[in-house]
PDB file of C-alpha atoms and ligand atoms in Angstrom:
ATOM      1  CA  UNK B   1      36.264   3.762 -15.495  1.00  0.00           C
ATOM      2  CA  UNK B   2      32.725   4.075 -16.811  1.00  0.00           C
ATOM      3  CA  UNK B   3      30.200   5.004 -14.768  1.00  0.00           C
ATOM      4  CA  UNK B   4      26.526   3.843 -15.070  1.00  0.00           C
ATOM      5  CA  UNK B   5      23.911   3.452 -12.115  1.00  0.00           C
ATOM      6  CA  UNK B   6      20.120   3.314 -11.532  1.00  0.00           C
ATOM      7  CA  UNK B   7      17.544   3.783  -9.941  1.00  0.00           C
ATOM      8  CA  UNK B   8      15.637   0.991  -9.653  1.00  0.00           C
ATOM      9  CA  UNK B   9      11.915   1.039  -7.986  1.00  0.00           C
ATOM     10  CA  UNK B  10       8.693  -0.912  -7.663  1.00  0.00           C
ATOM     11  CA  UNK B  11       5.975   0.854  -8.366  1.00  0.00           C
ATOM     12  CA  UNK B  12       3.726  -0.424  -5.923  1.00  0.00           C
ATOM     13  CA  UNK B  13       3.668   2.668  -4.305  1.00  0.00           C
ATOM     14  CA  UNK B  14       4.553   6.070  -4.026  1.00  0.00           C
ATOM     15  CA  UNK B  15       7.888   7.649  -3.641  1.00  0.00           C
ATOM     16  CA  UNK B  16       8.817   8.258   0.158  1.00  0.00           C
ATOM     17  CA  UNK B  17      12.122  10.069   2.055  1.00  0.00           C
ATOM     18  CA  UNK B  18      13.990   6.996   1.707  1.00  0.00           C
ATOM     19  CA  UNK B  19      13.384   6.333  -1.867  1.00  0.00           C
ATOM     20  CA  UNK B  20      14.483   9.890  -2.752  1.00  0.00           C
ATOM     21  CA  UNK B  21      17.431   9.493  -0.511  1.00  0.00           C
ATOM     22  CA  UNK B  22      18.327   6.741  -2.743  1.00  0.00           C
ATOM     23  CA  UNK B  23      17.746   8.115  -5.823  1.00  0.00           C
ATOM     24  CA  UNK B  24      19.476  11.779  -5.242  1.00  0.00           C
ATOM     25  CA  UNK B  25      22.488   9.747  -4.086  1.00  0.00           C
ATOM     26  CA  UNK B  26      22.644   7.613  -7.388  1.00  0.00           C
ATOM     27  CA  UNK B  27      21.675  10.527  -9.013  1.00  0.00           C
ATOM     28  CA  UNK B  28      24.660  13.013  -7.548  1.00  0.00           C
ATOM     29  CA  UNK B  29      27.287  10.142  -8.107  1.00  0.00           C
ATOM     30  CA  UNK B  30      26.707   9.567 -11.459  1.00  0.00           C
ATOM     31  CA  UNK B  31      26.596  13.261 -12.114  1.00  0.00           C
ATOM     32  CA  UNK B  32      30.044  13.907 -10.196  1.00  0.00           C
ATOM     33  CA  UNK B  33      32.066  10.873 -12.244  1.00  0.00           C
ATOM     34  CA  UNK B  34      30.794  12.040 -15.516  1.00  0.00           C
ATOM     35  CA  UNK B  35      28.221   8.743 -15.726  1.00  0.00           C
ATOM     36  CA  UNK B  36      24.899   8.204 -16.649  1.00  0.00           C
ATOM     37  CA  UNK B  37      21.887   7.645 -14.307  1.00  0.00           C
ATOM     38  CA  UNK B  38      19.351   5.283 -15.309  1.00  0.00           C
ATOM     39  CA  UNK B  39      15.466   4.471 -14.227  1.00  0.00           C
ATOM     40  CA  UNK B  40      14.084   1.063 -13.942  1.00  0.00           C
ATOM     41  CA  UNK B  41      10.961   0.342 -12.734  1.00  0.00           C
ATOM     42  CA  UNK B  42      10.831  -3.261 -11.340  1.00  0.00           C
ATOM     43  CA  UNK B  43       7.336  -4.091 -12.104  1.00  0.00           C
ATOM     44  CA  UNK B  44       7.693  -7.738 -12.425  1.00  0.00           C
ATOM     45  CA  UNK B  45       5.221  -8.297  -9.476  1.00  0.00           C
ATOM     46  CA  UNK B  46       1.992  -7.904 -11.572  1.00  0.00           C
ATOM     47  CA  UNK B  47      -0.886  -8.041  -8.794  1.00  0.00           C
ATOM     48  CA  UNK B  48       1.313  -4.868  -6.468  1.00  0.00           C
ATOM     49  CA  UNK B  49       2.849  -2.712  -9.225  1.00  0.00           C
ATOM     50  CA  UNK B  50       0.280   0.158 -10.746  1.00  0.00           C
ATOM     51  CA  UNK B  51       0.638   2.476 -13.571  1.00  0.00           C
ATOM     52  CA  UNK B  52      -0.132   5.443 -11.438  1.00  0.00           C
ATOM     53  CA  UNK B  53       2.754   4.486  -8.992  1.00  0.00           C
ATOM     54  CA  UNK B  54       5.306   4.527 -12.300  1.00  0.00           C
ATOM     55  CA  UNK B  55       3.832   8.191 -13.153  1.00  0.00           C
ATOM     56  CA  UNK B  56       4.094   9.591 -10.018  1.00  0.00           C
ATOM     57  CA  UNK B  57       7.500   8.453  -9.599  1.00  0.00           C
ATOM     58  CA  UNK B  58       8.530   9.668 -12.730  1.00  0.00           C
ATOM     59  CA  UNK B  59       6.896  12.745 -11.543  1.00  0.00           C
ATOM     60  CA  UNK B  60       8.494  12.831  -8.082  1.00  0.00           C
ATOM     61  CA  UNK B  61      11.664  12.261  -9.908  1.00  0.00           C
ATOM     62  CA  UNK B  62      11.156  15.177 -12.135  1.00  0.00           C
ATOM     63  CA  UNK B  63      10.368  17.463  -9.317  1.00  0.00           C
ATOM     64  CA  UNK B  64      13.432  16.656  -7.476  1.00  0.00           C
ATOM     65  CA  UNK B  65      15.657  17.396 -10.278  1.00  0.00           C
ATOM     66  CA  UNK B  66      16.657  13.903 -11.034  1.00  0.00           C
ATOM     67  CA  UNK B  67      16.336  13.810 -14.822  1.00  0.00           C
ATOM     68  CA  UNK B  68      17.346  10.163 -16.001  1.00  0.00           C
ATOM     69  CA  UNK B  69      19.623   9.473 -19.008  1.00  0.00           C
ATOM     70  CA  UNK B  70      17.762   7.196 -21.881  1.00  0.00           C
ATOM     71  CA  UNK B  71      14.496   5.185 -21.907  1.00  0.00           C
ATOM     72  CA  UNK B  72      13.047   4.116 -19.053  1.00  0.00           C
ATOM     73  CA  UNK B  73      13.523  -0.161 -18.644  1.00  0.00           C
ATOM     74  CA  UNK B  74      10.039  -1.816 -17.189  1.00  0.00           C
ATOM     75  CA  UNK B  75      11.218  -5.219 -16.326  1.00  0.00           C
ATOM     76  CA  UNK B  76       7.351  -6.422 -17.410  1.00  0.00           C
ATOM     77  CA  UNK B  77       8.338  -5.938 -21.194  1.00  0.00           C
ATOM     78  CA  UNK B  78      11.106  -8.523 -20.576  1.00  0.00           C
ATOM     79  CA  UNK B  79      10.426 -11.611 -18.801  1.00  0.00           C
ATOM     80  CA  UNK B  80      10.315 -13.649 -21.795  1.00  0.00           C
ATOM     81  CA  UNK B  81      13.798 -13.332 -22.077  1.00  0.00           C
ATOM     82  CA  UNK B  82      14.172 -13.632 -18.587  1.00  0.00           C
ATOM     83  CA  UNK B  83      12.598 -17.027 -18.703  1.00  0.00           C
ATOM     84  CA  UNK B  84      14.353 -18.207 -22.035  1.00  0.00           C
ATOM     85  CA  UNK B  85      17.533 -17.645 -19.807  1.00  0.00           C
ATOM     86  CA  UNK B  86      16.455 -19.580 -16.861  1.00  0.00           C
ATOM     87  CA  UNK B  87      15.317 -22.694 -19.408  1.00  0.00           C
ATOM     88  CA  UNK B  88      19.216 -22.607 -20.499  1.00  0.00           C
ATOM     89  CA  UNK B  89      20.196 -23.088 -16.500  1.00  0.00           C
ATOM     90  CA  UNK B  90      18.100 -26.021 -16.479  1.00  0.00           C
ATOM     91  CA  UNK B  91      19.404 -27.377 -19.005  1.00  0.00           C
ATOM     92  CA  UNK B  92      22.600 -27.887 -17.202  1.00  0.00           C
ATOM     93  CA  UNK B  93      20.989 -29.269 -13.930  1.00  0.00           C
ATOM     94  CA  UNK B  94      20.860 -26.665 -12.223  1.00  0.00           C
ATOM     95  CA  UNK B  95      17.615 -25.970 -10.943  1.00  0.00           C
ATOM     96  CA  UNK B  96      15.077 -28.200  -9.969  1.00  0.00           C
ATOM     97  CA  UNK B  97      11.114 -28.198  -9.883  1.00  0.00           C
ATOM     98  CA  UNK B  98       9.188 -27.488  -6.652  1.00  0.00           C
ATOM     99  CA  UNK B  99       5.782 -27.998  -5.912  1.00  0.00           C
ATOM    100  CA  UNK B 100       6.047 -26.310  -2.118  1.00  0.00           C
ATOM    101  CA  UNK B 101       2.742 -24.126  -0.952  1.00  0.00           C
ATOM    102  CA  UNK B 102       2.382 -20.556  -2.605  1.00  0.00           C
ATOM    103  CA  UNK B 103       2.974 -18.803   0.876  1.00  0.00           C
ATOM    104  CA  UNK B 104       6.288 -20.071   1.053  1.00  0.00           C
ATOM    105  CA  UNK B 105       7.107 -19.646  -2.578  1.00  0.00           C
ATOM    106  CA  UNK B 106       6.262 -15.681  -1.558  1.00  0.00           C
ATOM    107  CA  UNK B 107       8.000 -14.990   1.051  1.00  0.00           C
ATOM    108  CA  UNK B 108      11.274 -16.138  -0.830  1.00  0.00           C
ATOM    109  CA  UNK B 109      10.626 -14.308  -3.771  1.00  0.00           C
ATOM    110  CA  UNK B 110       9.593 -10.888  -2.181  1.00  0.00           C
ATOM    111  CA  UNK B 111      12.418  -8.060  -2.222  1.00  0.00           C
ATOM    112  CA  UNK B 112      13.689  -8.738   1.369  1.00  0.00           C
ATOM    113  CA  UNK B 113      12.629  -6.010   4.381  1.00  0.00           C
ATOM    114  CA  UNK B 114      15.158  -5.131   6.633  1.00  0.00           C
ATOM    115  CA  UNK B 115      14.956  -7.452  10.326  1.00  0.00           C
ATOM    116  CA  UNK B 116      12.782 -10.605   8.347  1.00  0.00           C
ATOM    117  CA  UNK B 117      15.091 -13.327   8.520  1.00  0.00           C
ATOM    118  CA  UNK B 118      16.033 -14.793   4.662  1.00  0.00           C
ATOM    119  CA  UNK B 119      13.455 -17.769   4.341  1.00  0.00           C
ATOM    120  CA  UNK B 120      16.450 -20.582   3.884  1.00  0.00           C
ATOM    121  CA  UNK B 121      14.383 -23.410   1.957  1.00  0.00           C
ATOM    122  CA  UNK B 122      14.216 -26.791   3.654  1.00  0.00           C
ATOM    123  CA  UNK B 123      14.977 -28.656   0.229  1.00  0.00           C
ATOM    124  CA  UNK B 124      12.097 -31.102   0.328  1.00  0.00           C
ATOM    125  CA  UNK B 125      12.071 -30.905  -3.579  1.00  0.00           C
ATOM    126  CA  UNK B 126      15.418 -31.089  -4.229  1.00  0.00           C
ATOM    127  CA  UNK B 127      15.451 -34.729  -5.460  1.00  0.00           C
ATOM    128  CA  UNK B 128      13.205 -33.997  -8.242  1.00  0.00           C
ATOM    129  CA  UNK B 129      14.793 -33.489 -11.436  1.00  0.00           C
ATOM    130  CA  UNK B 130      13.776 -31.038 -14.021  1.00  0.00           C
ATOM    131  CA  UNK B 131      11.789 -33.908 -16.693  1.00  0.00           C
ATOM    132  CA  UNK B 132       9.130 -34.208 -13.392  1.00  0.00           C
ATOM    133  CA  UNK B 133       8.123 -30.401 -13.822  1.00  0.00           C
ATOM    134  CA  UNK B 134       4.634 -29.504 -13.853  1.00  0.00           C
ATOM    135  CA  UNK B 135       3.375 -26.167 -15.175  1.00  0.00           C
ATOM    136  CA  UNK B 136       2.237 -25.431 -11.572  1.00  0.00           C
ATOM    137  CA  UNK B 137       6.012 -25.725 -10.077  1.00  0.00           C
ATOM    138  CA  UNK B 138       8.239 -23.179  -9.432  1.00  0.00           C
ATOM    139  CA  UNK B 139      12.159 -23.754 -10.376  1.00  0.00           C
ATOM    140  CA  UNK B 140      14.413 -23.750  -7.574  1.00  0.00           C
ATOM    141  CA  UNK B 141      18.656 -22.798  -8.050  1.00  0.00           C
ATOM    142  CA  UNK B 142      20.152 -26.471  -6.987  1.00  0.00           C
ATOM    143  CA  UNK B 143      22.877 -24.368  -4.871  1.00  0.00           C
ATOM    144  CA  UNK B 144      25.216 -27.288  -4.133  1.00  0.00           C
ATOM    145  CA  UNK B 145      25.338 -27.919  -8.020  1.00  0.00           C
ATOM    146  CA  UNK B 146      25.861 -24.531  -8.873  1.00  0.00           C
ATOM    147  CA  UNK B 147      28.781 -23.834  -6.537  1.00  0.00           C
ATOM    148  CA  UNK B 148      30.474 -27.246  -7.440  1.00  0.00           C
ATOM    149  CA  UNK B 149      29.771 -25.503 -11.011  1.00  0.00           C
ATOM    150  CA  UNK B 150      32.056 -22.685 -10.411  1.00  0.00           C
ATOM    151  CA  UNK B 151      34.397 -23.945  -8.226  1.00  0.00           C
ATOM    152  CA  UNK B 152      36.857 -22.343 -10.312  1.00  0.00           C
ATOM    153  CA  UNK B 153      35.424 -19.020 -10.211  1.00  0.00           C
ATOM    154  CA  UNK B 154      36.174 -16.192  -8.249  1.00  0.00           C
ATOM    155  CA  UNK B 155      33.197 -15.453  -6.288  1.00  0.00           C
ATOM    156  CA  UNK B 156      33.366 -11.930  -4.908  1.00  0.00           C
ATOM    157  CA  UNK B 157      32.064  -8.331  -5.149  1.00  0.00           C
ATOM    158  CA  UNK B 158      33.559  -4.415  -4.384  1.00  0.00           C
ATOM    159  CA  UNK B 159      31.271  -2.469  -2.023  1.00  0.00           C
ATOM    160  CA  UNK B 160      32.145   1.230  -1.892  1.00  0.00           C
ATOM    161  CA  UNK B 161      29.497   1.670   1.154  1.00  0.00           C
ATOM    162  CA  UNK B 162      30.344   2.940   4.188  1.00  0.00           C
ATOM    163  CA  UNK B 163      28.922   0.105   5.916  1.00  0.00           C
ATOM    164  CA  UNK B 164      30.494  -2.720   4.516  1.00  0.00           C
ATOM    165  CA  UNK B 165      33.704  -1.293   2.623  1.00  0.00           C
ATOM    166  CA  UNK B 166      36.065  -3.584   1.279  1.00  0.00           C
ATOM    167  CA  UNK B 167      36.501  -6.866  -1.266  1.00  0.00           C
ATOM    168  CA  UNK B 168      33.798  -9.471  -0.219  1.00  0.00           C
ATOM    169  CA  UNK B 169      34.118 -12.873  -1.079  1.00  0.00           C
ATOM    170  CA  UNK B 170      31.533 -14.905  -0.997  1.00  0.00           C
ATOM    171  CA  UNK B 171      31.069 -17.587   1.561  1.00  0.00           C
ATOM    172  CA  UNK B 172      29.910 -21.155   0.294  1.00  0.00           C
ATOM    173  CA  UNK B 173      28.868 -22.223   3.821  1.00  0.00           C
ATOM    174  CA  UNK B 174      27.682 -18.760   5.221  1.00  0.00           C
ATOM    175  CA  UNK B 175      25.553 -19.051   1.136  1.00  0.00           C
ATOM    176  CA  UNK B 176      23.953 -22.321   2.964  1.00  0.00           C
ATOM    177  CA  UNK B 177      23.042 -20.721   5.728  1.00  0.00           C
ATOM    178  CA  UNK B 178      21.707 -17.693   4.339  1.00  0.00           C
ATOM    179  CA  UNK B 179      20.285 -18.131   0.758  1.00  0.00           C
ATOM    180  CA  UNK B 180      19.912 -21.884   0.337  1.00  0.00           C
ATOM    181  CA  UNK B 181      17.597 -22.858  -2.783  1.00  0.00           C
ATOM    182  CA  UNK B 182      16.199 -19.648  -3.972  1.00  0.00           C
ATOM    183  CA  UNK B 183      13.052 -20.048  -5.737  1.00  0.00           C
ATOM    184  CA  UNK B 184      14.239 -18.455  -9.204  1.00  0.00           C
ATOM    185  CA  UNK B 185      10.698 -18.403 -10.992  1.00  0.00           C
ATOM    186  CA  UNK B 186       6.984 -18.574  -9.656  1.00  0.00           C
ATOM    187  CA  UNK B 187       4.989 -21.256  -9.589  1.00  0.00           C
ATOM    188  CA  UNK B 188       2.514 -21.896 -12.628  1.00  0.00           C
ATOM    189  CA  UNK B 189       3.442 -17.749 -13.340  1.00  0.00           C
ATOM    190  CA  UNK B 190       6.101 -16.537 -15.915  1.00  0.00           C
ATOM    191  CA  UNK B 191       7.673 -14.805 -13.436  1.00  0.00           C
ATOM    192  CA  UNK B 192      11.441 -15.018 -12.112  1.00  0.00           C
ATOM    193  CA  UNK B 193      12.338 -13.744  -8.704  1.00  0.00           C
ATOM    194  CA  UNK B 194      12.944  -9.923  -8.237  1.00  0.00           C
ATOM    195  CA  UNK B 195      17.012 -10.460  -7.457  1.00  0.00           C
ATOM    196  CA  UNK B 196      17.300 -12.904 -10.976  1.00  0.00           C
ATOM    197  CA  UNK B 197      15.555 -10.098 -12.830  1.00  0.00           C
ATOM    198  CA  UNK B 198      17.786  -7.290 -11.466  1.00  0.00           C
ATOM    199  CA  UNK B 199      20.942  -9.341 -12.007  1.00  0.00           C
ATOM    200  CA  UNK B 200      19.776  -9.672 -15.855  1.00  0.00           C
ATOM    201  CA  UNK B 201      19.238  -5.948 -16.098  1.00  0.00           C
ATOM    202  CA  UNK B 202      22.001  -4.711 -13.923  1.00  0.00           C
ATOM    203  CA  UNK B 203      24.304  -6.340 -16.617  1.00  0.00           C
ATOM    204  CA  UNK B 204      22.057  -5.659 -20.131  1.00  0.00           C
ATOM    205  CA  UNK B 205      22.042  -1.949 -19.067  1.00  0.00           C
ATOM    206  CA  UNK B 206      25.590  -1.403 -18.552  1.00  0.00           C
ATOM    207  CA  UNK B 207      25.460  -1.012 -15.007  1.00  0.00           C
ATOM    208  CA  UNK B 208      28.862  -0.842 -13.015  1.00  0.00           C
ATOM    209  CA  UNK B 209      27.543   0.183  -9.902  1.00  0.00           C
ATOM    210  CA  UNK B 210      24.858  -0.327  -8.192  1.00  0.00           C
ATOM    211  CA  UNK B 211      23.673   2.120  -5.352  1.00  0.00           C
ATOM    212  CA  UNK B 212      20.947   0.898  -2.878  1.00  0.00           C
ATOM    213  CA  UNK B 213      19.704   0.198   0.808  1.00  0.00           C
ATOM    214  CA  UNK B 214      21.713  -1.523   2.956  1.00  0.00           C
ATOM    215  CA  UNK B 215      18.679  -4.032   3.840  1.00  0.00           C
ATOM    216  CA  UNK B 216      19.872  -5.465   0.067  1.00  0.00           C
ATOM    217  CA  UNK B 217      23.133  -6.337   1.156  1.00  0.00           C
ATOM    218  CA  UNK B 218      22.530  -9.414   2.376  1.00  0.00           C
ATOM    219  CA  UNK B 219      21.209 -10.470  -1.071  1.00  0.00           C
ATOM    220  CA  UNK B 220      24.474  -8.984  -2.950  1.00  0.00           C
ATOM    221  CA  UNK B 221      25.681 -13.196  -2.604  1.00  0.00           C
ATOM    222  CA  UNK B 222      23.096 -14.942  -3.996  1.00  0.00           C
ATOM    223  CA  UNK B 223      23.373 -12.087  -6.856  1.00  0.00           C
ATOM    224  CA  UNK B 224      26.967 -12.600  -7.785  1.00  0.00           C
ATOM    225  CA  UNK B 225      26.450 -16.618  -8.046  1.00  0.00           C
ATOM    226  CA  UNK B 226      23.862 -15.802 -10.164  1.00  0.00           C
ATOM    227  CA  UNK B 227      26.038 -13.532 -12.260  1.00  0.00           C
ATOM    228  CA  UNK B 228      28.904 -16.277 -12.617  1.00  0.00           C
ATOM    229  CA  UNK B 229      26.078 -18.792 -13.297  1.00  0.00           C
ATOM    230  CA  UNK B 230      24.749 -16.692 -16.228  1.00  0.00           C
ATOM    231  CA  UNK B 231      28.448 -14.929 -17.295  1.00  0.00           C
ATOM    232  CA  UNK B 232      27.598 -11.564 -16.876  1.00  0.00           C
ATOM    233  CA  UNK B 233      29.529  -9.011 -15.214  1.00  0.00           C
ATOM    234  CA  UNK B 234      29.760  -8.023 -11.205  1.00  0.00           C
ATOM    235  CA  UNK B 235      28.993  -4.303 -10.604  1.00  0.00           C
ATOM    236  CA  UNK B 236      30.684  -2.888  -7.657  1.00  0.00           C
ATOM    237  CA  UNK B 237      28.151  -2.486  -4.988  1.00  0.00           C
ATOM    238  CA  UNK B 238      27.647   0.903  -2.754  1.00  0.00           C
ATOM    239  CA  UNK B 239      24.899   0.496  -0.279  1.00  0.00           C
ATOM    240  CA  UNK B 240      23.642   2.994   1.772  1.00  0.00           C
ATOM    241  CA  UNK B 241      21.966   3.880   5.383  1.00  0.00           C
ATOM    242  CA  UNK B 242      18.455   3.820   5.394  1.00  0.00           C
ATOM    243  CA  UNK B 243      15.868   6.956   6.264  1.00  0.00           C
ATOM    244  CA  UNK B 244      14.285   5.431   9.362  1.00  0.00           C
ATOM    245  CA  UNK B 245      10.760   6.741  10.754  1.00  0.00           C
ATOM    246  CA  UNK B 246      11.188   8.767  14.358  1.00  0.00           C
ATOM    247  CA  UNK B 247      10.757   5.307  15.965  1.00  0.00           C
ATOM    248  CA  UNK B 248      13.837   3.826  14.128  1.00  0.00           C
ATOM    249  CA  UNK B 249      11.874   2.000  12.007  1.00  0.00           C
ATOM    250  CA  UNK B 250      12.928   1.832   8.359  1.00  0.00           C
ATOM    251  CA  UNK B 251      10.255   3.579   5.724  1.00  0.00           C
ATOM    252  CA  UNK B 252       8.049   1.441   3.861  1.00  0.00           C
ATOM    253  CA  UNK B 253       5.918   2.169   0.752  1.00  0.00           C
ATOM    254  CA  UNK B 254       2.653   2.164   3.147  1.00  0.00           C
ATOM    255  CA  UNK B 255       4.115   5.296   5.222  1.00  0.00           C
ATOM    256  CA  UNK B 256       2.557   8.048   2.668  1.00  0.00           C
ATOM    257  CA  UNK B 257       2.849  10.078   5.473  1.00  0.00           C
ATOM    258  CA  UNK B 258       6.608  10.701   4.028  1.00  0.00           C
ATOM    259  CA  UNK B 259       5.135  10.817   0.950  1.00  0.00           C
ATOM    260  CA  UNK B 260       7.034  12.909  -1.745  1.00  0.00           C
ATOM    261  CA  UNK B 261       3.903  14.023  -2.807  1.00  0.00           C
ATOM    262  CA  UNK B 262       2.539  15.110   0.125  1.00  0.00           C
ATOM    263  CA  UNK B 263       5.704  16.936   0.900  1.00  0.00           C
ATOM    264  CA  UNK B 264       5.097  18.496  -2.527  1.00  0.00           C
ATOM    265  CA  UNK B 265       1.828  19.553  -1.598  1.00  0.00           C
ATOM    266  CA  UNK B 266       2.413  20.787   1.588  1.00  0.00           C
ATOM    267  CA  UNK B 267       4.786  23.540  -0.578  1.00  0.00           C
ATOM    268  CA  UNK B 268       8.667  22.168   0.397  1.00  0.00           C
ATOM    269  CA  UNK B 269      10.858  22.583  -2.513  1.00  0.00           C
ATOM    270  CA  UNK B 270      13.622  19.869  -3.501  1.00  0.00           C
ATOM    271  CA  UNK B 271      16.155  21.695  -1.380  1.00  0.00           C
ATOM    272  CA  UNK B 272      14.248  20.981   2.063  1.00  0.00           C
ATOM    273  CA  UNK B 273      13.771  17.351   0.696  1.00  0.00           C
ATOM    274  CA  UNK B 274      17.727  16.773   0.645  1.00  0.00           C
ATOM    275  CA  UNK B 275      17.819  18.442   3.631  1.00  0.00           C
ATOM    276  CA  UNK B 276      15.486  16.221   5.415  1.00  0.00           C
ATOM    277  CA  UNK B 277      17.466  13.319   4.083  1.00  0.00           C
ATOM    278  CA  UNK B 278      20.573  14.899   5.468  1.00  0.00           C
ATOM    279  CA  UNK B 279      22.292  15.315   1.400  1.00  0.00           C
ATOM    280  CA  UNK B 280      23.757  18.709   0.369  1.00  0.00           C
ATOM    281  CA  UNK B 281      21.575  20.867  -1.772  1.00  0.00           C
ATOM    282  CA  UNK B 282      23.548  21.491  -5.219  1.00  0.00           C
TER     283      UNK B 282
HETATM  284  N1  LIG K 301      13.330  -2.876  -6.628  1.00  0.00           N
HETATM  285  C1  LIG K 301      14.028  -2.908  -5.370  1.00  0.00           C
HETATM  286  C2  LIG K 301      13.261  -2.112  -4.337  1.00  0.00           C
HETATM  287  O1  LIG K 301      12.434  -1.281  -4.693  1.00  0.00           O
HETATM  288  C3  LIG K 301      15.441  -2.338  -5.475  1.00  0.00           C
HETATM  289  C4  LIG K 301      16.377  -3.280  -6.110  1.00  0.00           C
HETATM  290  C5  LIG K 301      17.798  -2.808  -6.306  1.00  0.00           C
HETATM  291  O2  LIG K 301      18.074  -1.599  -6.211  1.00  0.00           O
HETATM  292  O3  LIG K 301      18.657  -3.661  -6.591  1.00  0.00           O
HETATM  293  O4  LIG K 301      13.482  -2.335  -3.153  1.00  0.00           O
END
């Protein structure tokens, strides 16, 4: 079986020990099965994402010995086609138009942080159909509709992580509880949600497995009805622990006191970096 993975970050800020955990391991597994490793930067989030975050990385990348096979995909130079594909999902009834405040539209389009609890929408909206759209709404997935859609379908995904190993299949009432109405695109912007847009790309690159934190796995659901919705293919999912801060905490992009960079400058070499992470130097 082909191989094909990515790496796929936001450049909102620099690269820290958990991102280069994540990358080395995507890296080394596509190198061991004879696959390709790809870069993506998912830059969809306009007001966070900065050039010099996608340099450095590509940088930090470079350093650590992760060259990347082919172009690098920016997911800004795409959502036109993003949105052209949405349009087609309303067609069918699928989504519907909702005019709920900008905080909460936010939240639920955010990449999800580990121990902030899924923000299930209350469906206030969900009566409106798609003709009463105003170009300040944002399109919501009717879920209901879209499972009765593929009540035929197989709804399931392969993790290889050690985590979560095994077939999962995907729960209709635990997808209630859990995902609900996902806002798919922003109001008033022309911007889909983070987990639409790596769905789309996951499948237009190729990708047959996809290698990530474990603080995505709870999304992995609402990706593969999104998949069967749209007819594209199901990777097989591998995610992995996280690098957690000497409190336990998981890293975020604000802790550039793990910053590859800084490591960098303070003179440790790749080696100590996979070290640090606890991966075997090559
Ligand atoms: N862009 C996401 C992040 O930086 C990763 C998405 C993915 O790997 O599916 O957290």
């Amino acid at each position: 079986m082909a191989f094909v993975t990515r790496f796929a970050p936001s450049p909102t800020g620099p690269l820290h020990l958990g991102h280069a955990y994540s990358a080395i391991l995507a890296h080394d597994m596509a190198r061991e099965a004879g696959g390709r490793f790809l870069l993506r930067m998912e830059d969809t989030d306009l007001e966070r994402c900065r050039a010099e975050y996608d340099r450095l990385i590509q940088q930090d990348l470079v350093w650590l010995g992760l060259g990347w096979d082919g172009p690098i995909q920016r997911q800004s130079g795409h959502i036109a086609t993003y949105n052209t594909r949405l349009e087609a999902l309303a067609g069918k009834g699928l989504l519907y138009p909702c005019s709920c405040t900008r905080s909460d539209i936010r939240a639920a389009l955010a990449a999800p942080q580990e121990g902030v609890a899924f923000n299930v929408y209350p469906g206030t909206c969900r009566h409106r159909g798609i003709e009463t759209r105003t170009a300040s709404d944002a399109l919501r997935l009717n879920l209901d509709a879209a499972l009765a859609s593929l009540a035929a379908a197989e709804l399931s995904f392969a993790e290889t992580g050690p985590g979560h190993f095994g077939l999962h299949q995907v729960d209709p009432e635990q997808a209630h509880r859990q995902i609900g109405d996902v806002v798919l695109s922003r109001k008033g912007e022309d911007i889909v949600a983070y987990f639409l847009a790596s769905a789309f790309d996951d499948a237009d690159q190729g990708v047959t497995h996809v290698i990530r934190g474990e603080d995505l796995f709870d999304f992995t659901p609402v990706q593969v009805i999104l998949q069967h919705l749209f007819g594209l293919p199901t990777p097989v999912y591998h995610h992995h622990r996280l690098i957690r801060d000497d409190h336990g905490k998981r890293l975020a992009k604000r802790d550039d006191a793990r910053a590859i960079a800084k490591y960098r400058a303070e003179g440790a070499t790749p080696a100590d970096i996979r070290r640090m992470v606890g991966l075997p130097t090559p």
